[in-house]
Short mmCIF file of C-alpha atoms in Angstrom, two decimals:
data_model
loop_
_atom_site.label_atom_id
_atom_site.label_comp_id
_atom_site.label_asym_id
_atom_site.label_seq_id
_atom_site.Cartn_x
_atom_site.Cartn_y
_atom_site.Cartn_z
CA MET A 1 55.91 140.24 77.89
CA ASP A 2 58.40 142.00 75.65
CA HIS A 3 58.70 145.75 75.22
CA SER A 4 60.79 147.46 72.58
CA GLY A 5 61.23 150.66 74.56
CA HIS A 6 62.34 151.47 78.06
CA GLN A 7 59.78 150.94 80.78
CA LYS A 8 58.21 154.09 82.18
CA GLN A 9 56.89 152.56 85.37
CA GLY A 10 58.42 150.53 88.18
CA MET A 11 57.84 146.90 88.93
CA GLY A 12 55.40 147.80 91.68
CA THR A 13 52.74 148.64 89.10
CA ALA A 14 52.68 145.06 87.91
CA HIS A 15 50.82 143.68 90.88
CA PRO A 16 47.40 144.58 92.38
CA SER A 17 47.29 147.60 94.63
CA ALA A 18 46.16 147.41 98.21
CA HIS A 19 42.93 149.11 97.16
CA GLY A 20 42.29 146.37 94.59
CA GLY A 21 42.99 143.71 97.22
CA HIS A 22 40.47 145.29 99.57
CA ASN A 23 37.89 145.32 96.73
CA HIS A 24 38.43 141.62 96.09
CA ALA A 25 38.13 140.83 99.80
CA ALA A 26 34.90 142.84 100.02
CA MET A 27 33.46 141.03 97.00
CA ILE A 28 34.36 137.64 98.48
CA ALA A 29 32.66 138.58 101.76
CA ASP A 30 29.59 139.85 99.89
CA PHE A 31 29.17 136.69 97.80
CA ARG A 32 29.74 134.53 100.90
CA GLN A 33 27.08 136.35 102.92
CA ARG A 34 24.54 136.36 100.09
CA PHE A 35 25.12 132.64 99.53
CA TRP A 36 24.53 131.63 103.15
CA VAL A 37 21.42 133.83 103.53
CA SER A 38 19.99 132.55 100.24
CA LEU A 39 20.76 128.95 101.19
CA ALA A 40 18.94 129.39 104.51
CA LEU A 41 15.87 130.72 102.67
CA THR A 42 16.09 127.95 100.08
CA ILE A 43 15.47 125.18 102.64
CA PRO A 44 11.86 126.25 103.48
CA ILE A 45 11.31 127.08 99.79
CA LEU A 46 12.09 123.46 98.92
CA PHE A 47 9.67 122.09 101.50
CA LEU A 48 6.90 124.48 100.45
CA SER A 49 7.25 123.73 96.72
CA PRO A 50 4.42 121.51 95.40
CA LEU A 51 6.76 119.39 93.27
CA ILE A 52 9.12 118.64 96.17
CA GLN A 53 6.18 117.86 98.45
CA HIS A 54 4.83 115.46 95.83
CA LEU A 55 8.18 113.73 95.36
CA LEU A 56 8.51 113.29 99.13
CA GLY A 57 4.87 112.27 99.54
CA LEU A 58 4.37 115.00 102.14
CA GLU A 59 1.61 117.09 100.54
CA ALA A 60 -0.79 116.48 103.42
CA THR A 61 1.86 117.20 106.04
CA LEU A 62 3.54 120.30 104.61
CA ALA A 63 0.76 122.00 102.63
CA PHE A 64 -1.35 124.65 104.36
CA THR A 65 -3.62 127.52 103.41
CA GLY A 66 -1.63 130.47 102.17
CA SER A 67 1.56 128.43 101.69
CA SER A 68 1.89 129.79 98.15
CA TYR A 69 2.14 133.34 99.50
CA VAL A 70 4.79 132.32 102.04
CA LEU A 71 6.66 130.62 99.19
CA PHE A 72 6.37 133.81 97.15
CA ALA A 73 7.71 135.94 100.02
CA LEU A 74 10.70 133.67 100.67
CA SER A 75 11.51 133.45 96.98
CA SER A 76 11.28 137.23 96.66
CA GLY A 77 13.95 137.48 99.36
CA VAL A 78 16.25 135.11 97.48
CA TYR A 79 15.60 136.87 94.16
CA PHE A 80 16.19 140.42 95.31
CA TYR A 81 18.91 139.75 97.91
CA GLY A 82 20.73 136.71 96.52
CA GLY A 83 20.23 137.73 92.91
CA TRP A 84 21.15 141.39 93.36
CA SER A 85 24.73 140.94 92.13
CA PHE A 86 23.47 139.40 88.90
CA LEU A 87 20.75 142.00 88.40
CA LYS A 88 23.28 144.76 88.92
CA GLY A 89 25.63 143.01 86.49
CA LEU A 90 22.84 142.85 83.92
CA PHE A 91 22.43 146.63 83.89
CA SER A 92 26.19 147.15 83.76
CA GLU A 93 26.58 144.82 80.78
CA LEU A 94 23.63 146.33 78.93
CA LYS A 95 24.96 149.83 79.60
CA THR A 96 28.23 148.94 77.88
CA ARG A 97 26.37 146.92 75.21
CA LYS A 98 28.38 143.84 76.09
CA PRO A 99 25.93 141.22 77.40
CA ALA A 100 27.69 138.26 79.01
CA MET A 101 27.25 135.81 81.87
CA MET A 102 25.55 138.24 84.26
CA THR A 103 22.94 139.00 81.61
CA LEU A 104 22.26 135.30 81.07
CA ILE A 105 21.89 134.57 84.79
CA ALA A 106 19.76 137.66 85.45
CA LEU A 107 17.39 136.83 82.60
CA ALA A 108 17.03 133.23 83.77
CA ILE A 109 16.20 134.09 87.37
CA SER A 110 13.96 137.04 86.36
CA VAL A 111 11.84 134.92 84.00
CA ALA A 112 11.46 132.22 86.67
CA TYR A 113 10.59 134.76 89.38
CA PHE A 114 8.08 136.91 87.51
CA TYR A 115 6.34 133.98 85.84
CA SER A 116 6.04 132.10 89.15
CA SER A 117 4.79 135.26 90.87
CA ALA A 118 2.10 135.64 88.21
CA VAL A 119 1.02 132.03 88.84
CA VAL A 120 0.72 132.72 92.58
CA PHE A 121 -1.61 135.65 91.87
CA GLY A 122 -3.94 133.89 89.46
CA VAL A 123 -2.26 132.98 86.17
CA GLN A 124 -2.63 129.32 85.21
CA GLY A 125 0.63 127.41 85.36
CA GLU A 126 3.31 126.00 87.67
CA VAL A 127 5.66 127.86 89.96
CA PHE A 128 9.44 127.54 89.59
CA PHE A 129 10.50 129.09 92.87
CA TRP A 130 12.66 126.18 94.03
CA GLU A 131 14.48 126.13 90.68
CA LEU A 132 14.99 129.89 91.00
CA ALA A 133 16.41 129.61 94.52
CA THR A 134 18.75 126.71 93.80
CA LEU A 135 20.03 128.40 90.62
CA ILE A 136 20.88 131.55 92.56
CA ASP A 137 22.57 129.47 95.28
CA VAL A 138 24.73 127.64 92.75
CA MET A 139 25.69 130.86 90.94
CA LEU A 140 26.57 132.62 94.21
CA LEU A 141 28.70 129.67 95.32
CA GLY A 142 30.46 129.58 91.94
CA HIS A 143 31.25 133.31 92.01
CA TRP A 144 32.41 133.07 95.64
CA ILE A 145 34.86 130.29 94.72
CA GLU A 146 35.96 132.19 91.61
CA MET A 147 36.71 135.37 93.58
CA LYS A 148 38.71 133.38 96.15
CA SER A 149 40.76 131.90 93.31
CA VAL A 150 41.37 135.34 91.81
CA MET A 151 42.45 136.65 95.20
CA GLY A 152 44.85 133.73 95.65
CA ALA A 153 46.34 134.21 92.18
CA SER A 154 46.80 137.93 92.80
CA GLY A 155 48.61 137.22 96.06
CA ALA A 156 50.91 134.71 94.36
CA LEU A 157 51.72 137.22 91.61
CA GLU A 158 52.50 139.89 94.17
CA LYS A 159 54.92 137.55 95.97
CA LEU A 160 56.67 136.74 92.70
CA VAL A 161 57.06 140.44 91.90
CA GLN A 162 58.52 141.05 95.36
CA MET A 163 61.23 138.48 94.58
CA MET A 164 62.60 140.62 91.75
CA PRO A 165 65.56 142.93 92.45
CA SER A 166 64.95 146.65 92.09
CA GLU A 167 68.26 147.44 90.31
CA ALA A 168 70.54 145.82 87.76
CA HIS A 169 74.18 146.31 86.75
CA LEU A 170 73.82 147.49 83.15
CA VAL A 171 76.84 146.85 80.91
CA ALA A 172 76.99 150.04 78.80
CA PRO A 173 79.57 151.29 76.25
CA ASP A 174 80.81 153.85 78.77
CA GLY A 175 81.11 151.32 81.56
CA MET A 176 78.88 149.50 84.00
CA LYS A 177 76.18 151.42 85.87
CA ASP A 178 73.33 150.57 88.18
CA VAL A 179 69.87 151.23 86.70
CA PRO A 180 66.31 150.42 87.82
CA VAL A 181 65.16 147.05 86.51
CA ALA A 182 62.11 148.81 85.09
CA ASN A 183 64.39 150.73 82.70
CA LEU A 184 65.88 147.64 81.07
CA GLN A 185 64.97 146.87 77.49
CA ARG A 186 65.33 143.86 75.24
CA GLY A 187 68.94 143.40 74.12
CA ASP A 188 70.53 145.10 77.13
CA ARG A 189 73.29 143.22 78.89
CA VAL A 190 73.50 143.06 82.65
CA LEU A 191 76.15 141.73 85.01
CA VAL A 192 74.90 139.43 87.76
CA LYS A 193 77.37 138.97 90.61
CA PRO A 194 77.61 135.87 92.84
CA GLY A 195 74.68 135.63 95.26
CA GLU A 196 72.60 138.24 93.46
CA LYS A 197 69.14 137.72 92.00
CA ILE A 198 68.88 137.68 88.23
CA PRO A 199 66.90 140.83 87.35
CA THR A 200 64.95 139.56 84.33
CA ASP A 201 64.56 136.65 81.91
CA GLY A 202 67.37 136.31 79.39
CA LEU A 203 70.30 134.32 78.01
CA ILE A 204 73.77 133.94 79.49
CA VAL A 205 76.30 135.41 77.03
CA GLU A 206 79.38 135.22 79.26
CA GLY A 207 80.37 133.13 82.26
CA ARG A 208 79.29 129.88 83.84
CA THR A 209 77.61 129.37 87.18
CA THR A 210 74.90 127.52 89.07
CA VAL A 211 71.47 129.08 89.48
CA ASN A 212 69.06 128.44 92.35
CA GLN A 213 65.56 128.66 90.89
CA ALA A 214 63.77 126.54 93.49
CA MET A 215 61.33 129.34 94.39
CA LEU A 216 60.22 129.54 90.76
CA THR A 217 60.42 125.99 89.39
CA GLY A 218 60.54 123.84 92.52
CA GLU A 219 63.88 122.25 91.61
CA SER A 220 65.60 121.23 94.83
CA GLN A 221 69.18 121.57 93.54
CA PRO A 222 70.92 124.53 91.83
CA VAL A 223 71.09 124.14 88.05
CA GLU A 224 74.36 124.57 86.18
CA LYS A 225 74.15 127.26 83.50
CA GLY A 226 76.56 128.48 80.85
CA GLY A 227 76.72 130.45 77.61
CA GLY A 228 73.48 130.28 75.63
CA ASP A 229 71.41 128.93 78.54
CA GLU A 230 68.21 130.66 79.60
CA VAL A 231 67.85 132.16 83.07
CA ILE A 232 64.70 133.24 84.86
CA GLY A 233 64.22 136.60 86.53
CA GLY A 234 64.10 136.24 90.31
CA SER A 235 66.33 133.17 90.47
CA VAL A 236 69.57 133.44 92.46
CA ASN A 237 73.01 133.35 90.87
CA GLY A 238 75.54 131.00 92.42
CA GLU A 239 79.31 131.22 92.75
CA SER A 240 80.40 133.09 89.58
CA SER A 241 79.59 136.35 87.84
CA ILE A 242 77.66 136.06 84.59
CA THR A 243 76.58 138.46 81.87
CA VAL A 244 72.94 138.10 80.82
CA GLU A 245 71.34 139.48 77.68
CA VAL A 246 67.82 140.69 78.45
CA HIS A 247 65.10 138.93 76.45
CA LYS A 248 62.00 139.83 78.44
CA THR A 249 61.06 142.87 80.51
CA GLY A 250 58.08 144.16 82.41
#
């Protein structure tokens, strides 16, 4: 990401804070717990559902007086506990007038739940409790996996940011001086000495060297670089000093 002006903040602001990491971990734990509880309740819901009993040919074995009320109670647990995240998301999206996925899921499970509940208490029709429960299970599992992926990506980004040097040798008209990497801007020229990390993405304008960028690109051998070649911030300069013109900051 290019910026025309000097950066006002340090590199540390580019990655998630510890507070954000704790929030992600809490959300992962919440989705995981709601999924397993809902899945446990879904098993008896499946066996008590008339359609599943019919498909298995177990109506006489599994059906009993009052089973519809037990089915209603179990499904209510899945709807209110397992579906709480989606119901809460519905109100948040409607509050901001930006309906999205949470609204869609909440409407689907709410229609299935309230219609099926009305059938249990006298309205003519069929119940959809097992469809309700399995939909909530699938959505909880999907969001659990998604949050784990987000957490993993955030951790990888944080490690990449930690690889960047904190200072650079800025080549200025009045001589070379050390400045925070966050203060570099596009067009600045920096000197990278042998063994130092390249502070930001740019082009070599003077010198020739080899660059170790294995941690970034996976290349096992250092790559020879010279005038006009691109270098990546965070890679390690080899045996010679080079002057790099900054092309990307932030």
